[in-house]
Each structure stands twice: as structure tokens, then as C-alpha cells.
Coordinates of C-alpha atoms in Angstrom, one line a residue:
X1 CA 10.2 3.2 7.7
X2 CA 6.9 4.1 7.6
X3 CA 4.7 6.5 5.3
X4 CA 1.3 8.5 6.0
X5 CA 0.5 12.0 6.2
X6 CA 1.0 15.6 8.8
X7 CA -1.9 17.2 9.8
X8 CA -1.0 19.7 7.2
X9 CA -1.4 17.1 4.6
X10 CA 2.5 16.9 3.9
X11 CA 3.9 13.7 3.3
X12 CA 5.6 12.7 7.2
X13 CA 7.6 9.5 6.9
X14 CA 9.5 7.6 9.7
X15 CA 13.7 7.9 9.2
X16 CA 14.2 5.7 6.1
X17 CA 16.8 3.0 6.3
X18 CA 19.4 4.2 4.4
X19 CA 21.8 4.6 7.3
X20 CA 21.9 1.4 8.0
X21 CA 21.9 -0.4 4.8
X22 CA 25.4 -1.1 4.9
X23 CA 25.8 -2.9 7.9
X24 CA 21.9 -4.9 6.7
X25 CA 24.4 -5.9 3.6
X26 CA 27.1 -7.4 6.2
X27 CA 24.5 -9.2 8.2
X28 CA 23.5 -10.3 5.0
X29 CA 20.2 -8.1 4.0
X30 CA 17.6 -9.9 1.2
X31 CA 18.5 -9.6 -2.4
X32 CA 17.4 -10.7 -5.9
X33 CA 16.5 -14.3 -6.7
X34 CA 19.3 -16.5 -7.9
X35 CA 19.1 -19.9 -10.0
X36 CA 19.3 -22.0 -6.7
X37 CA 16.4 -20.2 -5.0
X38 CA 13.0 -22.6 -5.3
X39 CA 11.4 -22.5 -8.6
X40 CA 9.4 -19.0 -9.4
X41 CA 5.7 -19.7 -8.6
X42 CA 6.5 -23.0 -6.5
X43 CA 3.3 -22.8 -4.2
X44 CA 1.7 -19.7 -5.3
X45 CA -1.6 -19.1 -5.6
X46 CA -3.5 -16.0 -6.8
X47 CA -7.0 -15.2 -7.0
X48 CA -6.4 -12.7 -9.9
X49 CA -9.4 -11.0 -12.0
X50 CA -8.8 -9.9 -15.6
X51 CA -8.5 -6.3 -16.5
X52 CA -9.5 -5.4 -20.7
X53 CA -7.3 -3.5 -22.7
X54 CA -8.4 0.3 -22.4
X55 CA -7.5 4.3 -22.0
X56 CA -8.4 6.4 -19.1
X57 CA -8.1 9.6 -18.2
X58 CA -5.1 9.4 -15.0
X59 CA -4.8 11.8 -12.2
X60 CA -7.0 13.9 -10.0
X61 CA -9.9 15.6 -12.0
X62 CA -11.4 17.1 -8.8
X63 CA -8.1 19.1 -7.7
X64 CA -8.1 17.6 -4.5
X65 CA -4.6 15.9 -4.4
X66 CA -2.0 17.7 -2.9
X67 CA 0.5 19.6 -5.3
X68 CA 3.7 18.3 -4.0
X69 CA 2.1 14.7 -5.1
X70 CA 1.8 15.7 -8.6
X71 CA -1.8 14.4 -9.4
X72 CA -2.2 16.9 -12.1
X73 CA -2.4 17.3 -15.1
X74 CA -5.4 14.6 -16.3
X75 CA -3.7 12.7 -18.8
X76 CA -5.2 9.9 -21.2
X77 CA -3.3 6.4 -20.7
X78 CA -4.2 3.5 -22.9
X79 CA -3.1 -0.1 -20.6
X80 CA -2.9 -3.3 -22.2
X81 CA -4.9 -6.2 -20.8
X82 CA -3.5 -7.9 -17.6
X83 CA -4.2 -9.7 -14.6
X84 CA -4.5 -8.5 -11.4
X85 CA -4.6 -10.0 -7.4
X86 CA -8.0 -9.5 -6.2
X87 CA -6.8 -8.4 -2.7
X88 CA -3.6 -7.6 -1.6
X89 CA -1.3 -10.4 -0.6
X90 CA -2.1 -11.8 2.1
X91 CA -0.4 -12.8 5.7
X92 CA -1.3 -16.6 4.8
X93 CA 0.2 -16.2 1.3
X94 CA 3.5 -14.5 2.4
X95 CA 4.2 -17.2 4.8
X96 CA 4.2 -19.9 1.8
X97 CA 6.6 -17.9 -0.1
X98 CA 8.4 -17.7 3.5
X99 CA 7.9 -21.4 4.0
X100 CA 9.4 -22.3 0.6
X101 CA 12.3 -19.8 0.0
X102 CA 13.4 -19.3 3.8
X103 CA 13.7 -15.5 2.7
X104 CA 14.5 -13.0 5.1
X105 CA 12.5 -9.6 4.8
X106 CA 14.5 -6.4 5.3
X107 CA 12.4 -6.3 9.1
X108 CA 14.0 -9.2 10.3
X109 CA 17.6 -8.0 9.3
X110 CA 17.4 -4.8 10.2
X111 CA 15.7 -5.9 13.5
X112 CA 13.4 -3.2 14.0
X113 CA 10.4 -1.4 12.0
X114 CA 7.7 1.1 12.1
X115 CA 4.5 0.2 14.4
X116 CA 1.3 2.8 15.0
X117 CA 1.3 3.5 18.7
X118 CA -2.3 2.5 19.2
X119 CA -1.4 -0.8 17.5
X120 CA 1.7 -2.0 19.8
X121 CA 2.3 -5.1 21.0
X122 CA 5.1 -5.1 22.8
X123 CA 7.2 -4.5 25.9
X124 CA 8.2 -1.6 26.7
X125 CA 11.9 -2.3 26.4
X126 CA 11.6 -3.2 22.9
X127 CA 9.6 0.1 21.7
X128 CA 13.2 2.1 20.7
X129 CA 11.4 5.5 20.3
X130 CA 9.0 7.4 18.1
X131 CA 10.0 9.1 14.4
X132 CA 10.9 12.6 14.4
X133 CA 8.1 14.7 13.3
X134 CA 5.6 11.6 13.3
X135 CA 5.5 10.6 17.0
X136 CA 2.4 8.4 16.4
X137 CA 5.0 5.9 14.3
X138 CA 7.0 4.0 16.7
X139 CA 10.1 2.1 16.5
X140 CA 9.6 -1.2 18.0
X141 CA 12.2 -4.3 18.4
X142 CA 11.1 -7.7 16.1
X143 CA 8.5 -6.1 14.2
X144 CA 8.3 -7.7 11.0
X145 CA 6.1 -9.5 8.5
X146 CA 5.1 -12.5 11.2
X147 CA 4.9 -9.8 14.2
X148 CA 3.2 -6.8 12.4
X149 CA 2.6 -5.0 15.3
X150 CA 5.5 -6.1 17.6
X151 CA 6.7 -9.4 19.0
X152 CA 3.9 -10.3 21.2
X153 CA 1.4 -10.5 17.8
X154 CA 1.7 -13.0 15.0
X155 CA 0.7 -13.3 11.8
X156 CA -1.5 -16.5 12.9
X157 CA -3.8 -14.7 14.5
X158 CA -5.1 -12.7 11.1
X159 CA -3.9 -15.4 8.5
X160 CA -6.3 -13.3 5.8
X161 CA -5.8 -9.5 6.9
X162 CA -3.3 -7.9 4.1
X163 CA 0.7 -9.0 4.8
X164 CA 2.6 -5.6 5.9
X165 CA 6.0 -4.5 7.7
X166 CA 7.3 -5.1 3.9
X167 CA 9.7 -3.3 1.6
X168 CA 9.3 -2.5 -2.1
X169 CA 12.5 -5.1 -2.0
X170 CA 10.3 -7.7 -0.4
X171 CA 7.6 -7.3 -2.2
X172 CA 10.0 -7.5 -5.4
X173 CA 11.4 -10.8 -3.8
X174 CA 7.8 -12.3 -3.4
X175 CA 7.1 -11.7 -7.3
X176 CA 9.9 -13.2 -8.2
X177 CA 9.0 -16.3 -6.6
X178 CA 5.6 -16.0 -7.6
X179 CA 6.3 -15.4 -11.3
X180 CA 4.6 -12.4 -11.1
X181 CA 5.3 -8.5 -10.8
X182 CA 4.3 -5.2 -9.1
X183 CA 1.6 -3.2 -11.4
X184 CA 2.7 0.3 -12.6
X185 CA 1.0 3.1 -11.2
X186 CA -0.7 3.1 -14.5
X187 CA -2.0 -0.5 -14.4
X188 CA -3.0 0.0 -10.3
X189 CA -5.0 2.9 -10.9
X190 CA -6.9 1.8 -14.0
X191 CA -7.9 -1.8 -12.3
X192 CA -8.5 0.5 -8.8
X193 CA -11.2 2.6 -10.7
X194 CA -13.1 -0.7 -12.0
X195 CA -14.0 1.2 -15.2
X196 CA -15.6 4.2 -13.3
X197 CA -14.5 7.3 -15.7
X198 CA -12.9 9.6 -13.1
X199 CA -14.7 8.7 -10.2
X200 CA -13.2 10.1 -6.6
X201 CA -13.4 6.2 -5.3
X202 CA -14.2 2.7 -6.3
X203 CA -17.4 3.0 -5.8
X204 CA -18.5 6.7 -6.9
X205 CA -18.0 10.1 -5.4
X206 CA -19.5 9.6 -2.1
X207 CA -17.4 8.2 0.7
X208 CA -20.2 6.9 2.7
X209 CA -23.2 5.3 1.4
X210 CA -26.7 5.5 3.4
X211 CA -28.5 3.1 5.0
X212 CA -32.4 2.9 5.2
X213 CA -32.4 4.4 8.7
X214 CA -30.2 6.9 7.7
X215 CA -26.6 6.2 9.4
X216 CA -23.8 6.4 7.4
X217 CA -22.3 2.7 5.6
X218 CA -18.9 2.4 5.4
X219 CA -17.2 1.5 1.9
X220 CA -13.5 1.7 3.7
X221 CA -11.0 1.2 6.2
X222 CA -10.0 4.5 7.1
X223 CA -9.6 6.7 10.4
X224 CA -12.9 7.3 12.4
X225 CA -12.3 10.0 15.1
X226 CA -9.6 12.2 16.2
X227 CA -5.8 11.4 14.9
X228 CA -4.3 10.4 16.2
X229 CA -5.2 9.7 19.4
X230 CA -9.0 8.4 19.3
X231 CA -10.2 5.8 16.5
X232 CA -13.9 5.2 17.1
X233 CA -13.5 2.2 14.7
X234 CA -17.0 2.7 13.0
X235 CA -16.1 0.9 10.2
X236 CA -14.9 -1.7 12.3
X237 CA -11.0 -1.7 12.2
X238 CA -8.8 -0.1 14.3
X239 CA -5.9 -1.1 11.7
X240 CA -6.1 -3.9 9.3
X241 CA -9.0 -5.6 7.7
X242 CA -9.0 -8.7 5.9
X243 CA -8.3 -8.6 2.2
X244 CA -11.8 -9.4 1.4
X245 CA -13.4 -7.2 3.7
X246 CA -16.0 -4.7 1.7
X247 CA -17.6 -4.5 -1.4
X248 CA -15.3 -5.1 -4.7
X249 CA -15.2 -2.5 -7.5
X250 CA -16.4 -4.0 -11.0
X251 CA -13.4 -5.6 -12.0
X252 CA -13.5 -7.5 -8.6
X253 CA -10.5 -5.7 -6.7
X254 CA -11.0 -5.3 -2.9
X255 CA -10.3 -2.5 -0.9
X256 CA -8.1 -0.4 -3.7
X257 CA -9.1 2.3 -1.4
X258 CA -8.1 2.5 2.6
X259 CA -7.1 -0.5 4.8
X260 CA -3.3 -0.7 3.6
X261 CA -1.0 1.4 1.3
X262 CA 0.1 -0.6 -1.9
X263 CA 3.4 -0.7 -4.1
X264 CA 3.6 0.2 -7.2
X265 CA 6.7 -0.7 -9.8
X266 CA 7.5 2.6 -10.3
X267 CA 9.6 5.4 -9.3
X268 CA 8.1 8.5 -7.7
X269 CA 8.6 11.6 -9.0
X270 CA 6.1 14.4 -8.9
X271 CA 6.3 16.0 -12.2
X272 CA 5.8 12.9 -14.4
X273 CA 2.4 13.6 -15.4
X274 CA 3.5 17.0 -17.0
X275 CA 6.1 14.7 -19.4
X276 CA 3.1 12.4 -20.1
X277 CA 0.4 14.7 -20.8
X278 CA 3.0 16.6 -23.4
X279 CA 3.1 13.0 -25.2
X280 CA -0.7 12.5 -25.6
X281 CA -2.1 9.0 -25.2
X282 CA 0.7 7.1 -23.6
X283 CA 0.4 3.8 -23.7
X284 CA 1.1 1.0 -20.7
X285 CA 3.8 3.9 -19.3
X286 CA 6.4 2.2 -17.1
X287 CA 7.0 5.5 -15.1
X288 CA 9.9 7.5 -14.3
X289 CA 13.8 6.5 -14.3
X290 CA 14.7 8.2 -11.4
X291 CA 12.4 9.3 -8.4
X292 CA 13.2 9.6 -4.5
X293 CA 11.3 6.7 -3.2
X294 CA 9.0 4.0 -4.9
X295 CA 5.0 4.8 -5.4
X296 CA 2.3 3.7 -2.9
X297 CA -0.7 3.9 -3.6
X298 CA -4.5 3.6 -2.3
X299 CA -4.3 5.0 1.4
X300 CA -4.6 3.3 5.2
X301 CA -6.6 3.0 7.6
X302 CA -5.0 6.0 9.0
X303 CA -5.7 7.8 6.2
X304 CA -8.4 10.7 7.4
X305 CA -9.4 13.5 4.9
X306 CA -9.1 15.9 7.7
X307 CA -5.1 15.3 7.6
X308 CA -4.9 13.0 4.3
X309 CA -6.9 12.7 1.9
X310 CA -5.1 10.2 -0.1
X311 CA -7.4 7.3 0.1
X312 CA -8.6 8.1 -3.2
X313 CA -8.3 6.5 -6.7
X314 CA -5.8 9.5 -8.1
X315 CA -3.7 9.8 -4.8
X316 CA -0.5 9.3 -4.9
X317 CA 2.5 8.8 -1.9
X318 CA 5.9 7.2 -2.1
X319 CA 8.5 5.8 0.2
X320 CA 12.3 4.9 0.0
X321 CA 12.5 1.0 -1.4
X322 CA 14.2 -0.6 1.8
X323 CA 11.4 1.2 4.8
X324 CA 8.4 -0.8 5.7
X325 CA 5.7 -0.1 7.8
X326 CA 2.4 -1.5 9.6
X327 CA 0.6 0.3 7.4
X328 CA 1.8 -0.8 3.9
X329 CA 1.2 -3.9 1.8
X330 CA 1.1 -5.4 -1.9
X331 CA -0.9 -6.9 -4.9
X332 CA 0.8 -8.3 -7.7
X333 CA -0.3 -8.6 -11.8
X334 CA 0.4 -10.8 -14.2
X335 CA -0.1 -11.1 -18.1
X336 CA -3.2 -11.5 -19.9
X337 CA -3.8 -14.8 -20.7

């Protein structure tokens, strides 16, 4: 349900949904867009940026990334022009597409989903338990999109943070509507870089930048402190910040690193980059046909490079299509016009 990282650095996601996917389908679970659904894009709106055609060198130059993630090898990718959200979608936008289609995420049928322990809002009889191996991550009763952090919060109260508790299927639901699509993994992290030629993060190489008396500025949402039991929230956030919170690379993206993962398009699977760089340029790549989960990408706010360093612009993550989390969100693309 949910994905982040192990002290050790290893992937550590909450119990994916797969067991119960069956009896979701019975109760009637969310599925593709059909002719009677409202018209794609009825209500939409989308503060996109334009991203020029180009080639960029892919992956993690700095051999940071973790191998099981399969940053590596560097490999040149030429992307076609596109358009891109600004921010991730946001709480306010999700509720029009709810509003308009009466679409049911894969939270609300499956009746529970994946909330960080520091962030609960709940009863006590409605928190289920904690994942195996990830006790931080707990399972808590009518968390969804419209109560991220359990049924005592709502959406209403952060109309402009990011939208999260989604799926990869919900976010594919949303595009649909929208008349849009999920970038690649290509086109995320050539619009995430803003045209900075290998650079760590958006901005540069430096996390933190300096301010005149010398105390550190923060460029991020990411973990302050001790994880994951003491967030000192220096940058402000315990969890979510709005979508237009920080300073925007140069192509005008917010927060591509930090604050909440992203979905990609594509399948995960680690040793892709091998097949690409073995094909030279590769141009607009749609990814892999097979993987075991979808691609995230960007890193959370409890993303911590003492434990996980994958808040930057090469890192990589995955989960399985139907989990959500309070940590992961969306930004869609469109054609050039």
C-alpha cells in the first residue's frame, strides 16, 4: 500500500493489495473509462508548462542510487516536445474529476489504506495494524483520497496540498477524464531536471542553499530529524506541502523533488537502462513490457538521505498498480501544442 525506503536503503513497501483484488472486483473496484462515463476533460483544468524537444543524459551520474534501483548506466534519451502539469494534481482538482464522474478510487473499495503514524487521524479502532517490516506505515479504516490521513481529516482542509491515497489505476482513471496521460519515466525526468545537464536536484548539487546569516534554506519537503520518530519540520512540513510550495525549476515544475512520490507510465524493472544504453540514443522510450510494480518517482517528505536518498532527479522506486499511500501523488502531460 504504501512505498518508501528501510534504514538500509532497501525499498520497504506496506502488503500490496493483491490479495484482495478479487473480492474489490465483486464489490465492484474502479476500472477503465467507458463511452457513458462524462466527456474526457469535462472540467479539467491544468496549469501545464511546455517542455522543448531535446536529449539528455538519464540516470544517476554520481553513483549514488541504489543498485537494486537500476540508476545506471547513463544513457542519452532524445524526448519529443510535450506538456507538462506544473504541480502535481492537486486535492481541489481530484475532487472535480470526483464531482463529475462519481469515480470510486481503489481506497474507498477496498476500505482501508496506508497512513504514516505521525500523520494519523483517526480512532483508535479504525487503525487495523502496522506493515510488516515498515511499522511506521499504518493501516487505518476510510483512508482515502478525501481523508488522506484517516477519517477524521478531509481534503477541505488542504484544497491545494498534492492529492494522495491514489493508485497508478486512479491516477490512470483521472487522465482519462482529463484527456491527458501519465509522463514516462523519460519525459518526468527530463522536465524534473529543467534543463540542468546531470544535476543531483532541480536546482543544482546542493541540497540546501545558504542564507545571509548563514542557516541553511530549504529547497524541499523532505525528513528533518530522526526517522522515524522525530520530524523537526525545518522546512516547514511535517507531511504534505502545497503543490506550489518552493522554488520551480526552469521549465516551471514544482517540487519534482520531495513532498510526494509521483507515477510514472511505465513499468519497473531494474535492468532497463542496460537494454537502452546498448541501443544508443533512444528516443521518447515508453519503458519496459513487463516490470513488478509501476515507477514512482521524485521522493517524499519522508524521504531522508540518511535511510533514502531517493529524492533526487535520477532516483527511481516502484509500487504494485492497485497500493496507494499518504505519501504518493500524480502529474499528468499532454501533447505539444
Amino acid at each position: 500500500m504504501s512505498s518508501c525506503c528501510s534504514p538500509e536503503g532497501r525499498p520497504a513497501s506496506a502488503p500490496a493489495r493483491a490479495d484482495v483484488a478479487a473480492d474489490a472486483q465483486a464489490a465492484g473496484a474502479p476500472g477503465a473509462f467507458t463511452p457513458a462515463d462524462p466527456a474526457p476533460g469535462a472540467g479539467a483544468v491544468h496549469d501545464d508548462v511546455a517542455v522543448p524537444a531535446g536529449t539528455f543524459a538519464m540516470g544517476d551520474p554520481f553513483g549514488e542510487g541504489y543498485p537494486a534501483d537500476g540508476e545506471t548506466p547513463v544513457h542519452e534519451v532524445s524526448v519529443s516536445a510535450f506538456r507538462i502539469d506544473a504541480t502535481a494534481v492537486s486535492n481541489a482538482q481530484f475532487a472535480a474529476f470526483i464531482d463529475a464522474t462519481g469515480y470510486r478510487t481503489e481506497s474507498e473499495v477496498y476500505g482501508t489504506s496506508a497512513v504514516f503514524h505521525l500523520a494519523v487521524q483517526a480512532d483508535k479502532a479504525d487503525i487495523l495494524g502496522t506493515a510488516a517490516g515498515t511499522p511506521w506505515w499504518l493501516n487505518v479504516r476510510d483512508a482515502d483520497w478525501a481523508h488522506p490521513a484517516g477519517p477524521l481529516s478531509s481534503w477541505e482542509d488542504i484544497p491545494d496540498h498534492p492529492v494522495v491515497q491514489v493508485s497508478h489505476s486512479d491516477a490512470l482513471a483521472y487522465c482519462a477524464w482529463a484527456g491527458r496521460t501519465l509522463p514516462t519515466e523519460a519525459q518526468w525526468e527530463y522536465a524534473a531536471r529543467g534543463g540542468l545537464a546531470q544535476a543531483r536536484y532541480p536546482w543544482g548539487n546542493e541540497l540546501h542553499g545558504v542564507a545571509a546569516d548563514g542557516t541553511d534554506v530549504h529547497r524541499c519537503n523532505i525528513w528533518q530529524g530522526t526517522f522515524p520518530t522525530e520530524n523537526t519540520c525545518d522546512d516547514g512540513f511535517l507531511t504534505t506541502a502545497p503543490v506550489r510550495t518552493f522554488e520551480p525549476n526552469a521549465y516551471g515544475l514544482f517540487q519534482t523533488s520531495g513532498n510526494v512520490w509521483e507515477w510514472c507510465a511505465d513499468w519497473f524493472l531494474p535492468k532497463y537502462y542496460k537494454s537502452c544504453l546498448a541501443k544508443g540514443t533512444v528516443e521518447d522510450p515508453p519503458g519496459p513490457t513487463i516490470g513488478r510494480g509501476r515507477v514512482m518517482r521524485g521522493g517524499s517528505y519522508l524521504c531522508h538521505d540518511s535511510y533514502c536518498n531517493r529524492y533526487r532527479l535520477a532516483a527511481r522506486s516502484s509500487n504494485s498498480p492497485e497500493s496507494a499511500s499518504g505519501n504518493c501523488g500524480f502529474r499528468t502531460v499532454a501533447p505539444s501544442r
